[in-house]
Short mmCIF file of C-alpha atoms in Angstrom, two decimals:
data_model
loop_
_atom_site.label_atom_id
_atom_site.label_comp_id
_atom_site.label_asym_id
_atom_site.label_seq_id
_atom_site.Cartn_x
_atom_site.Cartn_y
_atom_site.Cartn_z
CA MET A 1 -62.64 -94.34 33.02
CA GLU A 2 -65.47 -93.56 30.56
CA TYR A 3 -63.05 -92.93 27.66
CA GLU A 4 -62.89 -94.63 24.30
CA PRO A 5 -59.40 -95.90 23.35
CA GLU A 6 -59.00 -93.24 20.67
CA ASP A 7 -59.75 -90.54 23.27
CA LEU A 8 -56.47 -91.30 25.03
CA LEU A 9 -54.15 -92.18 22.14
CA ASN A 10 -51.30 -89.66 21.76
CA LYS A 11 -52.37 -87.90 24.95
CA HIS A 12 -49.94 -87.12 27.77
CA ILE A 13 -50.62 -88.64 31.16
CA SER A 14 -50.83 -85.13 32.60
CA ASP A 15 -54.02 -84.64 30.57
CA ILE A 16 -55.91 -87.02 32.86
CA CYS A 17 -53.77 -87.11 36.02
CA HIS A 18 -54.67 -84.91 38.97
CA PRO A 19 -52.41 -81.82 38.96
CA SER A 20 -51.21 -82.53 42.52
CA ASP A 21 -50.25 -86.11 41.63
CA ILE A 22 -48.41 -85.60 38.35
CA VAL A 23 -45.03 -84.85 39.98
CA PRO A 24 -44.77 -88.13 41.99
CA VAL A 25 -46.17 -90.08 39.01
CA MET A 26 -43.55 -88.73 36.62
CA ARG A 27 -40.83 -89.30 39.22
CA GLU A 28 -41.93 -92.93 39.60
CA LEU A 29 -41.91 -93.46 35.84
CA LYS A 30 -38.50 -91.82 35.46
CA ASP A 31 -36.97 -93.97 38.20
CA ALA A 32 -38.28 -97.08 36.44
CA THR A 33 -36.63 -96.23 33.11
CA HIS A 34 -33.16 -97.19 34.32
CA THR A 35 -32.35 -100.51 32.66
CA PRO A 36 -30.35 -102.84 34.94
CA SER A 37 -26.89 -103.49 33.52
CA ASP A 38 -26.46 -106.95 35.07
CA GLY A 39 -29.28 -108.62 33.14
CA ARG A 40 -31.87 -108.42 35.89
CA GLN A 41 -35.47 -107.45 35.26
CA PRO A 42 -36.31 -103.75 35.54
CA GLN A 43 -37.88 -102.71 38.80
CA ALA A 44 -41.63 -102.97 39.06
CA ILE A 45 -43.85 -99.91 39.05
CA ASN A 46 -46.60 -99.56 41.65
CA MET A 47 -48.48 -96.27 41.72
CA LEU A 48 -51.65 -94.94 43.28
CA PHE A 49 -52.85 -91.65 41.82
CA ARG A 50 -55.97 -89.79 40.79
CA VAL A 51 -57.19 -89.70 37.22
CA ARG A 52 -60.01 -87.64 35.76
CA ARG A 53 -62.78 -89.63 34.14
CA LYS A 54 -64.40 -88.26 31.05
CA LEU A 55 -67.71 -87.36 32.66
CA SER A 56 -67.85 -87.97 36.41
CA GLY A 57 -64.81 -86.54 38.15
CA TYR A 58 -61.71 -88.12 39.66
CA ILE A 59 -61.12 -91.67 40.83
CA TRP A 60 -58.17 -93.40 42.44
CA LEU A 61 -56.28 -95.61 39.99
CA GLU A 62 -53.85 -98.27 41.17
CA SER A 63 -51.38 -98.96 38.39
CA SER A 64 -48.75 -101.70 38.21
CA GLY A 65 -46.29 -102.79 35.54
CA ARG A 66 -42.70 -102.54 34.41
CA LEU A 67 -40.37 -101.20 31.73
CA GLN A 68 -40.26 -103.10 28.41
CA VAL A 69 -37.20 -102.81 26.17
CA GLU A 70 -37.30 -104.01 22.56
CA SER A 71 -34.27 -106.21 22.03
CA GLY A 72 -31.92 -104.96 19.33
CA LYS A 73 -33.66 -101.60 18.98
CA GLY A 74 -33.28 -100.14 22.41
CA ARG A 75 -36.75 -98.65 22.34
CA LYS A 76 -38.42 -98.46 25.74
CA ALA A 77 -42.03 -98.37 26.82
CA MET A 78 -43.99 -98.71 30.01
CA VAL A 79 -46.58 -101.46 30.10
CA LEU A 80 -49.07 -100.88 32.90
CA THR A 81 -52.33 -102.31 34.12
CA GLY A 82 -54.73 -100.31 36.26
CA ARG A 83 -57.83 -100.75 38.36
CA ASP A 84 -60.21 -98.44 40.12
CA ARG A 85 -59.60 -98.36 43.88
CA THR A 86 -62.38 -97.48 46.30
CA LEU A 87 -60.74 -96.16 49.44
CA PRO A 88 -62.39 -96.45 52.86
CA ALA A 89 -64.11 -93.65 54.73
CA PHE A 90 -65.79 -93.22 58.10
CA CYS A 91 -66.06 -90.30 60.48
CA TRP A 92 -64.06 -89.62 63.63
CA LYS A 93 -67.28 -89.76 65.65
CA ALA A 94 -67.49 -93.52 65.18
CA LEU A 95 -63.92 -93.93 66.39
CA ASP A 96 -64.46 -91.60 69.34
CA ASP A 97 -67.54 -93.58 70.43
CA HIS A 98 -65.45 -96.75 70.65
CA GLY A 99 -62.54 -95.61 72.77
CA GLY A 100 -60.57 -93.52 70.29
CA LEU A 101 -56.93 -94.35 69.62
CA THR A 102 -54.59 -96.17 72.02
CA ASP A 103 -50.86 -96.73 72.32
CA THR A 104 -51.13 -100.48 71.67
CA GLU A 105 -53.37 -101.26 68.73
CA VAL A 106 -53.42 -102.78 65.24
CA TRP A 107 -55.55 -101.82 62.26
CA ALA A 108 -56.46 -104.36 59.61
CA LYS A 109 -58.73 -104.78 56.62
CA VAL A 110 -60.61 -108.08 56.46
CA SER A 111 -62.78 -109.81 53.89
CA LEU A 112 -66.31 -111.07 54.49
CA ASP A 113 -64.81 -114.46 55.38
CA GLY A 114 -62.43 -112.91 57.91
CA LEU A 115 -59.33 -113.08 55.71
CA VAL A 116 -56.71 -110.47 56.64
CA LEU A 117 -56.13 -108.42 53.48
CA TRP A 118 -53.98 -105.66 54.94
CA VAL A 119 -52.55 -104.82 58.35
CA THR A 120 -50.51 -102.00 59.87
CA GLY A 121 -46.80 -102.40 60.48
CA CYS A 122 -46.61 -102.52 64.29
CA VAL A 123 -48.23 -105.87 65.09
CA GLY A 124 -45.69 -107.37 67.49
CA ASP A 125 -47.36 -106.23 70.72
CA ILE A 126 -50.74 -107.68 69.72
CA PHE A 127 -49.90 -110.66 67.48
CA GLY A 128 -46.33 -111.39 68.50
CA GLY A 129 -45.16 -111.57 64.89
CA ARG A 130 -44.58 -109.58 61.71
CA THR A 131 -46.94 -108.06 59.17
CA ASN A 132 -46.10 -110.65 56.51
CA ASP A 133 -47.06 -113.40 58.94
CA LEU A 134 -50.64 -112.09 59.15
CA VAL A 135 -51.63 -111.08 55.62
CA GLY A 136 -53.51 -113.92 53.95
CA LYS A 137 -54.42 -115.65 57.21
CA SER A 138 -57.89 -115.93 58.70
CA ILE A 139 -58.62 -113.73 61.69
CA TYR A 140 -60.38 -116.74 63.24
CA SER A 141 -57.10 -118.67 63.30
CA PHE A 142 -55.89 -116.33 66.06
CA MET A 143 -58.87 -117.07 68.28
CA ALA A 144 -59.98 -119.97 70.45
CA GLY A 145 -60.72 -122.94 68.22
CA ALA A 146 -58.16 -121.79 65.60
CA GLU A 147 -60.55 -121.98 62.64
CA ASP A 148 -59.16 -121.45 59.14
CA GLY A 149 -62.41 -119.81 58.14
CA PRO A 150 -65.76 -118.68 59.54
CA PRO A 151 -66.87 -120.91 62.44
CA GLY A 152 -69.73 -123.35 62.26
CA PRO A 153 -72.91 -123.15 64.36
CA ASP A 154 -71.16 -124.92 67.23
CA GLY A 155 -68.01 -122.80 67.03
CA HIS A 156 -66.43 -120.94 69.91
CA SER A 157 -68.46 -118.03 71.27
CA SER A 158 -65.71 -115.50 70.50
CA SER A 159 -65.49 -116.61 66.87
CA LEU A 160 -69.26 -116.48 66.52
CA ALA A 161 -69.31 -112.94 67.96
CA VAL A 162 -66.60 -111.82 65.50
CA GLU A 163 -68.46 -113.44 62.60
CA LYS A 164 -71.64 -111.58 63.57
CA ALA A 165 -69.69 -108.30 63.81
CA ILE A 166 -68.26 -108.79 60.31
CA SER A 167 -71.71 -109.61 58.91
CA THR A 168 -73.22 -106.52 60.55
CA SER A 169 -70.43 -104.34 59.15
CA ALA A 170 -70.84 -105.86 55.68
CA GLU A 171 -74.49 -104.77 55.72
CA GLY A 172 -73.44 -101.29 56.81
CA LEU A 173 -75.72 -101.37 59.84
CA PRO A 174 -73.49 -101.22 62.94
CA LYS A 175 -74.84 -99.12 65.78
CA ARG A 176 -72.70 -96.06 66.53
CA GLY A 177 -70.63 -96.79 63.44
CA ALA A 178 -68.92 -99.97 64.62
CA THR A 179 -69.43 -103.29 66.42
CA SER A 180 -67.18 -104.06 69.40
CA VAL A 181 -66.19 -107.56 70.48
CA ARG A 182 -64.08 -108.30 73.54
CA HIS A 183 -62.25 -111.60 73.24
CA GLN A 184 -58.99 -113.44 73.70
CA LEU A 185 -56.40 -113.51 70.91
CA ILE A 186 -53.70 -116.15 70.54
CA GLY A 187 -50.58 -114.58 69.05
CA LEU A 188 -48.00 -116.16 66.79
CA ASP A 189 -45.74 -116.47 69.83
CA GLY A 190 -48.32 -118.65 71.61
CA ARG A 191 -49.28 -116.01 74.18
CA THR A 192 -52.93 -115.30 74.91
CA ARG A 193 -53.94 -111.64 75.08
CA GLU A 194 -57.14 -109.88 76.08
CA VAL A 195 -58.19 -107.56 73.24
CA THR A 196 -61.12 -105.50 72.04
CA SER A 197 -61.88 -105.57 68.31
CA ASN A 198 -63.91 -102.73 66.78
CA PHE A 199 -65.32 -103.55 63.32
CA PHE A 200 -66.04 -100.45 61.21
CA ALA A 201 -68.15 -100.34 58.07
CA ALA A 202 -66.14 -98.01 55.83
CA GLY A 203 -67.81 -96.53 52.77
CA SER A 204 -66.34 -94.67 49.81
CA SER A 205 -63.88 -91.85 50.42
CA SER A 206 -65.50 -89.84 47.62
CA ALA A 207 -68.84 -89.66 49.42
CA GLY A 208 -67.85 -86.67 51.54
CA PRO A 209 -68.85 -86.42 55.22
CA ILE A 210 -70.54 -89.58 56.43
CA THR A 211 -72.64 -90.69 59.35
CA PRO A 212 -71.68 -93.42 61.78
CA SER A 213 -74.71 -95.53 60.85
CA ARG A 214 -77.40 -95.86 58.24
CA GLU A 215 -79.97 -96.72 60.89
CA SER A 216 -79.28 -93.76 63.13
CA PRO A 217 -78.49 -90.61 61.11
CA THR A 218 -79.38 -88.63 64.23
CA ALA A 219 -76.74 -90.40 66.32
CA LEU A 220 -74.70 -87.20 66.31
CA ASP A 221 -75.76 -84.26 68.41
CA ASP A 222 -77.15 -81.12 66.81
CA ASP A 223 -73.77 -79.35 66.80
CA THR A 224 -71.94 -82.09 64.92
CA GLY A 225 -74.76 -83.56 62.88
CA SER A 226 -76.00 -80.52 61.00
CA ASN A 227 -73.42 -80.83 58.20
CA VAL A 228 -73.39 -84.63 57.96
CA SER A 229 -74.80 -86.39 54.93
CA SER A 230 -76.07 -89.95 55.05
CA PHE A 231 -74.47 -92.95 53.40
CA MET A 232 -75.40 -93.57 49.80
CA GLU A 233 -77.40 -96.76 49.49
CA ASP A 234 -75.21 -98.32 46.81
CA LEU A 235 -71.84 -97.61 48.42
CA PRO A 236 -69.49 -100.59 48.66
CA PHE A 237 -68.53 -101.26 52.25
CA GLN A 238 -65.06 -102.23 53.38
CA ILE A 239 -64.51 -103.78 56.78
CA LEU A 240 -61.77 -102.24 58.90
CA VAL A 241 -61.00 -103.61 62.35
CA GLN A 242 -59.19 -101.88 65.18
CA ILE A 243 -57.66 -104.46 67.54
CA LYS A 244 -56.39 -102.98 70.78
CA SER A 245 -55.21 -104.36 74.09
CA THR A 246 -57.85 -104.44 76.79
CA PRO A 247 -56.40 -102.59 79.80
CA THR A 248 -56.38 -104.27 83.19
CA GLY A 249 -56.57 -102.58 86.57
CA ILE A 250 -56.80 -98.80 86.50
CA GLN A 251 -57.83 -97.75 83.01
CA LYS A 252 -56.41 -94.70 81.31
CA PRO A 253 -58.86 -92.02 80.21
CA LYS A 254 -60.03 -92.23 76.63
CA SER A 255 -57.73 -90.42 74.22
CA ALA A 256 -59.13 -87.14 72.95
CA ILE A 257 -59.88 -86.89 69.22
CA VAL A 258 -58.43 -83.59 68.01
CA HIS A 259 -60.17 -83.74 64.62
CA PRO A 260 -63.70 -82.51 63.95
CA LEU A 261 -65.92 -85.50 64.67
CA THR A 262 -67.84 -85.19 61.39
CA GLU A 263 -64.72 -85.35 59.20
CA ASN A 264 -63.50 -88.44 57.41
CA VAL A 265 -60.69 -90.35 59.10
CA PHE A 266 -59.12 -90.80 55.64
CA GLU A 267 -59.68 -87.25 54.45
CA GLU A 268 -56.16 -87.16 52.96
CA MET A 269 -57.39 -89.68 50.36
CA ASP A 270 -60.36 -87.59 49.22
CA THR A 271 -60.29 -87.29 45.42
CA THR A 272 -61.17 -83.59 45.64
CA ARG A 273 -58.26 -82.75 47.95
CA GLY A 274 -55.86 -80.21 46.49
CA THR A 275 -52.61 -81.82 47.71
CA SER A 276 -50.80 -85.09 47.10
CA TRP A 277 -50.93 -87.83 49.73
CA GLN A 278 -47.22 -88.47 49.12
CA TYR A 279 -46.45 -84.85 49.97
CA GLU A 280 -48.62 -84.90 53.09
CA LEU A 281 -47.05 -88.18 54.21
CA HIS A 282 -43.59 -86.66 53.71
CA GLN A 283 -44.60 -83.63 55.79
CA LEU A 284 -45.93 -85.90 58.55
CA LYS A 285 -42.64 -87.81 58.62
CA ILE A 286 -40.73 -84.53 58.99
CA ALA A 287 -43.04 -83.37 61.80
CA ASN A 288 -42.77 -86.72 63.61
CA ARG A 289 -38.98 -86.69 63.29
CA LYS A 290 -38.89 -83.19 64.80
CA LEU A 291 -41.13 -84.30 67.68
CA LYS A 292 -38.86 -87.28 68.38
CA ASP A 293 -35.83 -85.01 68.41
CA ASP A 294 -37.58 -82.63 70.84
CA ILE A 295 -38.54 -85.50 73.13
CA GLN A 296 -35.00 -86.87 73.07
CA ALA A 297 -33.60 -83.41 73.86
CA LEU A 298 -35.97 -83.07 76.83
CA ARG A 299 -35.01 -86.51 78.13
CA THR A 300 -31.33 -85.74 77.71
CA GLY A 301 -31.81 -82.45 79.56
CA GLN A 302 -33.60 -84.19 82.43
CA LYS A 303 -30.81 -86.74 82.71
CA SER A 304 -28.24 -83.95 82.74
CA ASN A 305 -30.13 -82.16 85.52
CA LYS A 306 -30.31 -85.35 87.58
CA SER A 307 -26.60 -85.99 87.04
CA SER A 308 -25.84 -82.41 88.12
CA ASP A 309 -27.92 -82.84 91.29
CA VAL A 310 -26.10 -86.08 92.14
CA GLU A 311 -22.75 -84.42 91.54
CA ASP A 312 -23.74 -81.49 93.76
CA ASP A 313 -24.82 -83.85 96.56
CA GLY A 314 -21.53 -85.69 96.25
CA LYS A 315 -19.54 -82.47 96.38
CA ARG A 316 -21.41 -81.31 99.48
CA ALA A 317 -20.81 -84.64 101.22
CA LYS A 318 -17.08 -84.51 100.39
CA ALA A 319 -16.81 -80.91 101.62
CA LYS A 320 -18.49 -81.84 104.90
CA LYS A 321 -16.15 -84.78 105.40
CA ARG A 322 -13.10 -82.65 104.55
CA LYS A 323 -14.15 -80.01 107.11
CA ALA A 324 -14.58 -82.66 109.78
CA ASN A 325 -11.09 -84.01 109.12
CA GLU A 326 -9.56 -80.54 109.31
CA THR A 327 -11.16 -79.57 112.64
CA GLY A 328 -10.65 -82.96 114.31
CA PRO A 329 -13.21 -85.09 116.14
CA GLN A 330 -16.03 -83.19 117.77
CA PRO A 331 -17.82 -84.12 121.01
CA THR A 332 -21.14 -85.68 120.22
CA THR A 333 -22.62 -87.01 123.51
CA ASP A 334 -22.78 -85.93 127.18
CA HIS A 335 -23.12 -88.66 129.82
CA PRO A 336 -22.01 -89.24 133.48
CA THR A 337 -18.60 -90.65 134.37
CA PRO A 338 -18.57 -94.46 134.03
CA LEU A 339 -18.97 -96.31 137.35
CA HIS A 340 -15.58 -98.03 137.16
CA GLN A 341 -13.92 -94.58 136.91
CA GLN A 342 -15.67 -93.47 140.11
CA THR A 343 -13.85 -96.02 142.29
CA PRO A 344 -11.41 -94.66 144.94
CA GLY A 345 -7.93 -94.02 143.60
CA PHE A 346 -8.92 -93.67 139.93
CA GLY A 347 -8.32 -89.94 140.14
CA LEU A 348 -11.71 -88.72 138.91
CA ALA A 349 -14.32 -87.06 141.05
CA PRO A 350 -17.52 -89.02 141.18
CA GLY A 351 -20.63 -87.60 139.48
CA ARG A 352 -18.80 -85.30 137.05
CA VAL A 353 -19.97 -85.11 133.41
CA PHE A 354 -17.37 -85.60 130.65
CA LYS A 355 -17.40 -85.24 126.88
CA THR A 356 -16.95 -88.23 124.58
CA TRP A 357 -15.64 -88.20 121.05
CA SER A 358 -16.87 -90.17 118.07
#
């Protein structure tokens, strides 16, 4: 953080915390000051917020710890440890070039050895399990050969292709911003699924707009590439993978990216942003909840309309039947007199046409 210890002694946390993050930070600290009355340990504190370094701007600081209470004195203090967090960044152009977003997909962060470090919550459709069942496992263990680590020279072709994609992403040299591998994936439920894995080389979120590739800074067209800066040579690269189901039969059109293609996918985590990510996440939850309510209302309205149509059809059928019963049977067919009724003595003139009733 570029400070000497004496620079921070007797300073308030608001002196170094980003103004947009101080409210959630203080709320987190206040919630952690409640000492459990049943003898249990106080709840842990886990915070991610921006702090201002002494000379070179803001960084993301991940801070963890808990409340400490001096026995017999009742004095309380927070004991925290912190580390600098480099958050990922890549532009929407790279994602758009590799199929965009789909309804059935999983995002994960993997290490150079293919270890799953983080994964999104909805993994059941792809992996047939839960998030906790994936974190800490090797991505190769879900592929043919079920390796616990990177495959050897004679490993399965799919594992070798994934290993090459990870290596290319670690060097920050994927063409068009990512490396795609189509392969089979064996889920935790034993089912085999056809998937496409896109490995993205994600740089630092503080680097501003970024290009899809170091090798091809002109990969963007003139309209989108004029305001794009190249990757910094010393940026640490993180490897993010998008795993999505490979469609069979008639394929749906690629989803449209509504964001400017030169913007960072993780722009909400930019250190220079003037709002808090907690606030923006809360606003997104509210917006999504409203959308779900609107969709449910539309579906309910459609069901009501269908029910009304069925009821109307039923009423019309009943009215028609009631009218038929009131007026009696109606003649429906004209045909000649039956032959046996044309015999002498039957009393009917031959060749006459009579009405029949249904």
